[in-house]
PDB file of C-alpha atoms in Angstrom:
ATOM      1  CA  MET S   1      97.303  85.552  30.171  1.00 93.00           C
ATOM      2  CA  LYS S   2      97.864  88.645  32.299  1.00 95.00           C
ATOM      3  CA  LYS S   3      95.356  89.424  35.021  1.00 95.00           C
ATOM      4  CA  LEU S   4      93.157  92.511  34.501  1.00 97.00           C
ATOM      5  CA  TYR S   5      92.720  95.064  37.311  1.00 97.00           C
ATOM      6  CA  TRP S   6      90.429  98.096  37.312  1.00 98.00           C
ATOM      7  CA  VAL S   7      91.693 101.158  39.201  1.00 97.00           C
ATOM      8  CA  GLY S   8      89.274 103.638  40.757  1.00 97.00           C
ATOM      9  CA  SER S   9      86.029 104.040  38.837  1.00 97.00           C
ATOM     10  CA  SER S  10      87.500 102.921  35.501  1.00 98.00           C
ATOM     11  CA  LYS S  11      85.202  99.895  35.106  1.00 98.00           C
ATOM     12  CA  LYS S  12      82.097 101.862  36.090  1.00 98.00           C
ATOM     13  CA  ASP S  13      83.147 104.633  33.685  1.00 97.00           C
ATOM     14  CA  LEU S  14      83.624 102.105  30.882  1.00 97.00           C
ATOM     15  CA  MET S  15      80.105 100.765  31.402  1.00 97.00           C
ATOM     16  CA  LEU S  16      78.691 104.278  30.800  1.00 95.00           C
ATOM     17  CA  LEU S  17      80.195 104.461  27.299  1.00 95.00           C
ATOM     18  CA  PRO S  18      78.385 103.416  24.098  1.00 93.00           C
ATOM     19  CA  GLU S  19      78.267  99.665  23.477  1.00 94.00           C
ATOM     20  CA  SER S  20      80.424  99.810  20.342  1.00 93.00           C
ATOM     21  CA  VAL S  21      83.128 101.675  22.272  1.00 95.00           C
ATOM     22  CA  ARG S  22      82.927  99.173  25.166  1.00 96.00           C
ATOM     23  CA  ARG S  23      83.398  96.302  22.715  1.00 96.00           C
ATOM     24  CA  ASP S  24      86.363  98.032  21.090  1.00 96.00           C
ATOM     25  CA  PHE S  25      88.031  98.726  24.437  1.00 97.00           C
ATOM     26  CA  GLY S  26      87.241  95.215  25.668  1.00 97.00           C
ATOM     27  CA  HIS S  27      88.917  93.759  22.608  1.00 97.00           C
ATOM     28  CA  GLY S  28      91.952  96.005  23.091  1.00 97.00           C
ATOM     29  CA  LEU S  29      92.285  95.108  26.765  1.00 97.00           C
ATOM     30  CA  HIS S  30      91.986  91.399  25.952  1.00 97.00           C
ATOM     31  CA  LEU S  31      94.806  91.796  23.418  1.00 97.00           C
ATOM     32  CA  ALA S  32      96.905  93.526  26.096  1.00 96.00           C
ATOM     33  CA  GLN S  33      96.251  90.608  28.469  1.00 96.00           C
ATOM     34  CA  THR S  34      97.653  88.216  25.866  1.00 96.00           C
ATOM     35  CA  GLY S  35     100.723  90.375  25.198  1.00 92.00           C
ATOM     36  CA  LEU S  36      99.472  91.921  21.964  1.00 93.00           C
ATOM     37  CA  LYS S  37      98.551  95.510  21.134  1.00 91.00           C
ATOM     38  CA  HIS S  38      95.336  96.906  19.648  1.00 92.00           C
ATOM     39  CA  ASP S  39      95.947  98.683  16.343  1.00 91.00           C
ATOM     40  CA  GLN S  40      94.499 101.881  17.878  1.00 87.00           C
ATOM     41  CA  ALA S  41      96.695 101.686  21.025  1.00 92.00           C
ATOM     42  CA  LYS S  42      99.566 104.115  21.402  1.00 92.00           C
ATOM     43  CA  PRO S  43     101.763 105.428  24.233  1.00 92.00           C
ATOM     44  CA  LEU S  44     100.162 108.267  26.185  1.00 91.00           C
ATOM     45  CA  LYS S  45     102.363 111.354  26.029  1.00 87.00           C
ATOM     46  CA  GLY S  46     104.005 112.399  29.262  1.00 84.00           C
ATOM     47  CA  PHE S  47     104.354 108.897  30.720  1.00 83.00           C
ATOM     48  CA  GLY S  48     107.651 107.714  29.235  1.00 73.00           C
ATOM     49  CA  SER S  49     108.098 105.280  26.373  1.00 67.00           C
ATOM     50  CA  ALA S  50     105.335 102.664  26.315  1.00 62.00           C
ATOM     51  CA  GLY S  51     104.591 102.432  30.023  1.00 83.00           C
ATOM     52  CA  VAL S  52     101.068 103.854  29.770  1.00 94.00           C
ATOM     53  CA  LEU S  53      98.986 103.237  26.664  1.00 95.00           C
ATOM     54  CA  GLU S  54      95.690 104.585  25.393  1.00 94.00           C
ATOM     55  CA  ILE S  55      93.158 103.123  23.008  1.00 96.00           C
ATOM     56  CA  ILE S  56      91.166 105.690  21.078  1.00 92.00           C
ATOM     57  CA  SER S  57      87.711 104.867  19.762  1.00 92.00           C
ATOM     58  CA  SER S  58      84.962 106.909  18.161  1.00 85.00           C
ATOM     59  CA  GLY S  59      81.245 106.477  18.585  1.00 75.00           C
ATOM     60  CA  LYS S  60      78.117 108.608  18.353  1.00 73.00           C
ATOM     61  CA  GLY S  61      80.101 111.621  17.148  1.00 79.00           C
ATOM     62  CA  SER S  62      82.531 111.632  20.087  1.00 87.00           C
ATOM     63  CA  THR S  63      86.003 110.352  20.872  1.00 89.00           C
ATOM     64  CA  TYR S  64      86.617 108.000  23.800  1.00 93.00           C
ATOM     65  CA  ARG S  65      89.792 106.782  25.446  1.00 94.00           C
ATOM     66  CA  ALA S  66      90.796 103.855  27.604  1.00 97.00           C
ATOM     67  CA  VAL S  67      94.135 104.267  29.379  1.00 97.00           C
ATOM     68  CA  TYR S  68      96.024 101.304  30.815  1.00 97.00           C
ATOM     69  CA  THR S  69      99.467 100.039  31.739  1.00 96.00           C
ATOM     70  CA  VAL S  70     101.100  96.663  31.183  1.00 91.00           C
ATOM     71  CA  LYS S  71     104.405  97.576  32.823  1.00 88.00           C
ATOM     72  CA  ILE S  72     103.501  96.478  36.354  1.00 87.00           C
ATOM     73  CA  GLN S  73     104.304  92.825  37.052  1.00 80.00           C
ATOM     74  CA  ASN S  74     102.314  90.364  34.982  1.00 87.00           C
ATOM     75  CA  ALA S  75      99.085  92.367  34.851  1.00 95.00           C
ATOM     76  CA  VAL S  76      97.088  94.938  32.929  1.00 97.00           C
ATOM     77  CA  TYR S  77      95.841  97.855  35.038  1.00 97.00           C
ATOM     78  CA  VAL S  78      93.032  99.920  33.525  1.00 98.00           C
ATOM     79  CA  LEU S  79      93.602 103.450  34.788  1.00 97.00           C
ATOM     80  CA  HIS S  80      90.857 105.518  33.152  1.00 97.00           C
ATOM     81  CA  CYS S  81      88.027 105.299  30.600  1.00 97.00           C
ATOM     82  CA  PHE S  82      86.472 108.539  29.442  1.00 94.00           C
ATOM     83  CA  GLN S  83      84.917 110.647  26.723  1.00 91.00           C
ATOM     84  CA  LYS S  84      87.404 113.210  25.479  1.00 83.00           C
ATOM     85  CA  LYS S  85      85.944 116.678  25.859  1.00 74.00           C
ATOM     86  CA  SER S  86      89.055 118.810  25.382  1.00 57.00           C
ATOM     87  CA  LYS S  87      88.602 121.911  23.320  1.00 60.00           C
ATOM     88  CA  SER S  88      92.347 122.199  22.749  1.00 59.00           C
ATOM     89  CA  GLY S  89      92.821 119.790  19.841  1.00 65.00           C
ATOM     90  CA  ILE S  90      93.991 116.246  20.478  1.00 67.00           C
ATOM     91  CA  ALA S  91      95.615 116.941  23.854  1.00 74.00           C
ATOM     92  CA  THR S  92      94.327 114.966  26.826  1.00 80.00           C
ATOM     93  CA  PRO S  93      92.744 117.374  29.342  1.00 81.00           C
ATOM     94  CA  LYS S  94      94.939 118.227  32.333  1.00 87.00           C
ATOM     95  CA  HIS S  95      92.471 116.901  34.935  1.00 89.00           C
ATOM     96  CA  ASP S  96      92.408 113.528  33.134  1.00 91.00           C
ATOM     97  CA  ILE S  97      96.231 113.406  33.060  1.00 91.00           C
ATOM     98  CA  GLU S  98      96.341 114.084  36.821  1.00 94.00           C
ATOM     99  CA  LEU S  99      93.754 111.372  37.449  1.00 96.00           C
ATOM    100  CA  ILE S 100      95.778 108.909  35.358  1.00 95.00           C
ATOM    101  CA  ARG S 101      98.977 109.797  37.272  1.00 94.00           C
ATOM    102  CA  ASN S 102      97.251 109.238  40.617  1.00 96.00           C
ATOM    103  CA  ARG S 103      95.724 105.951  39.508  1.00 96.00           C
ATOM    104  CA  LEU S 104      99.073 104.767  38.154  1.00 94.00           C
ATOM    105  CA  LYS S 105     100.506 105.327  41.641  1.00 95.00           C
ATOM    106  CA  GLU S 106      97.567 103.360  43.118  1.00 96.00           C
ATOM    107  CA  ALA S 107      98.249 100.519  40.683  1.00 95.00           C
ATOM    108  CA  GLN S 108     101.928 100.453  41.659  1.00 94.00           C
ATOM    109  CA  VAL S 109     101.017 100.279  45.364  1.00 94.00           C
ATOM    110  CA  HIS S 110      98.498  97.501  44.656  1.00 93.00           C
ATOM    111  CA  ALA S 111     101.091  95.494  42.709  1.00 92.00           C
ATOM    112  CA  GLU S 112     103.665  95.928  45.483  1.00 91.00           C
ATOM    113  CA  GLU S 113     101.182  94.770  48.128  1.00 89.00           C
ATOM    114  CA  ASN S 114     100.221  91.726  46.044  1.00 81.00           C
ATOM    115  CA  ARG S 115     103.873  90.851  45.484  1.00 79.00           C
ATOM    116  CA  ARG S 116     104.424  90.396  49.208  1.00 69.00           C
TER     117      ARG S 116
END
């Protein structure tokens, strides 16, 4: 089973989401740890093929996303958990994309330091 790492405030942010969404994301992350993929997981656009994935869940009239990567060593890094508030359709808001990019870099540094 792959080890699970939380980057930045991703775990704290997850805990603020509705319970049903937390359970859904927890299940999806557990599947990722075992090498499987949640049926609602898909590659996040702008991050290459399947390097960064997102799970989409709905609850209480809103849409929520958990973004993670499994492409760093033998681990799952949770990069961001949030309620989607974009008013421009299904696109992920720009500030969330920037946060994910920065946290992906943090995850890569963490993995490199742990490899040594």
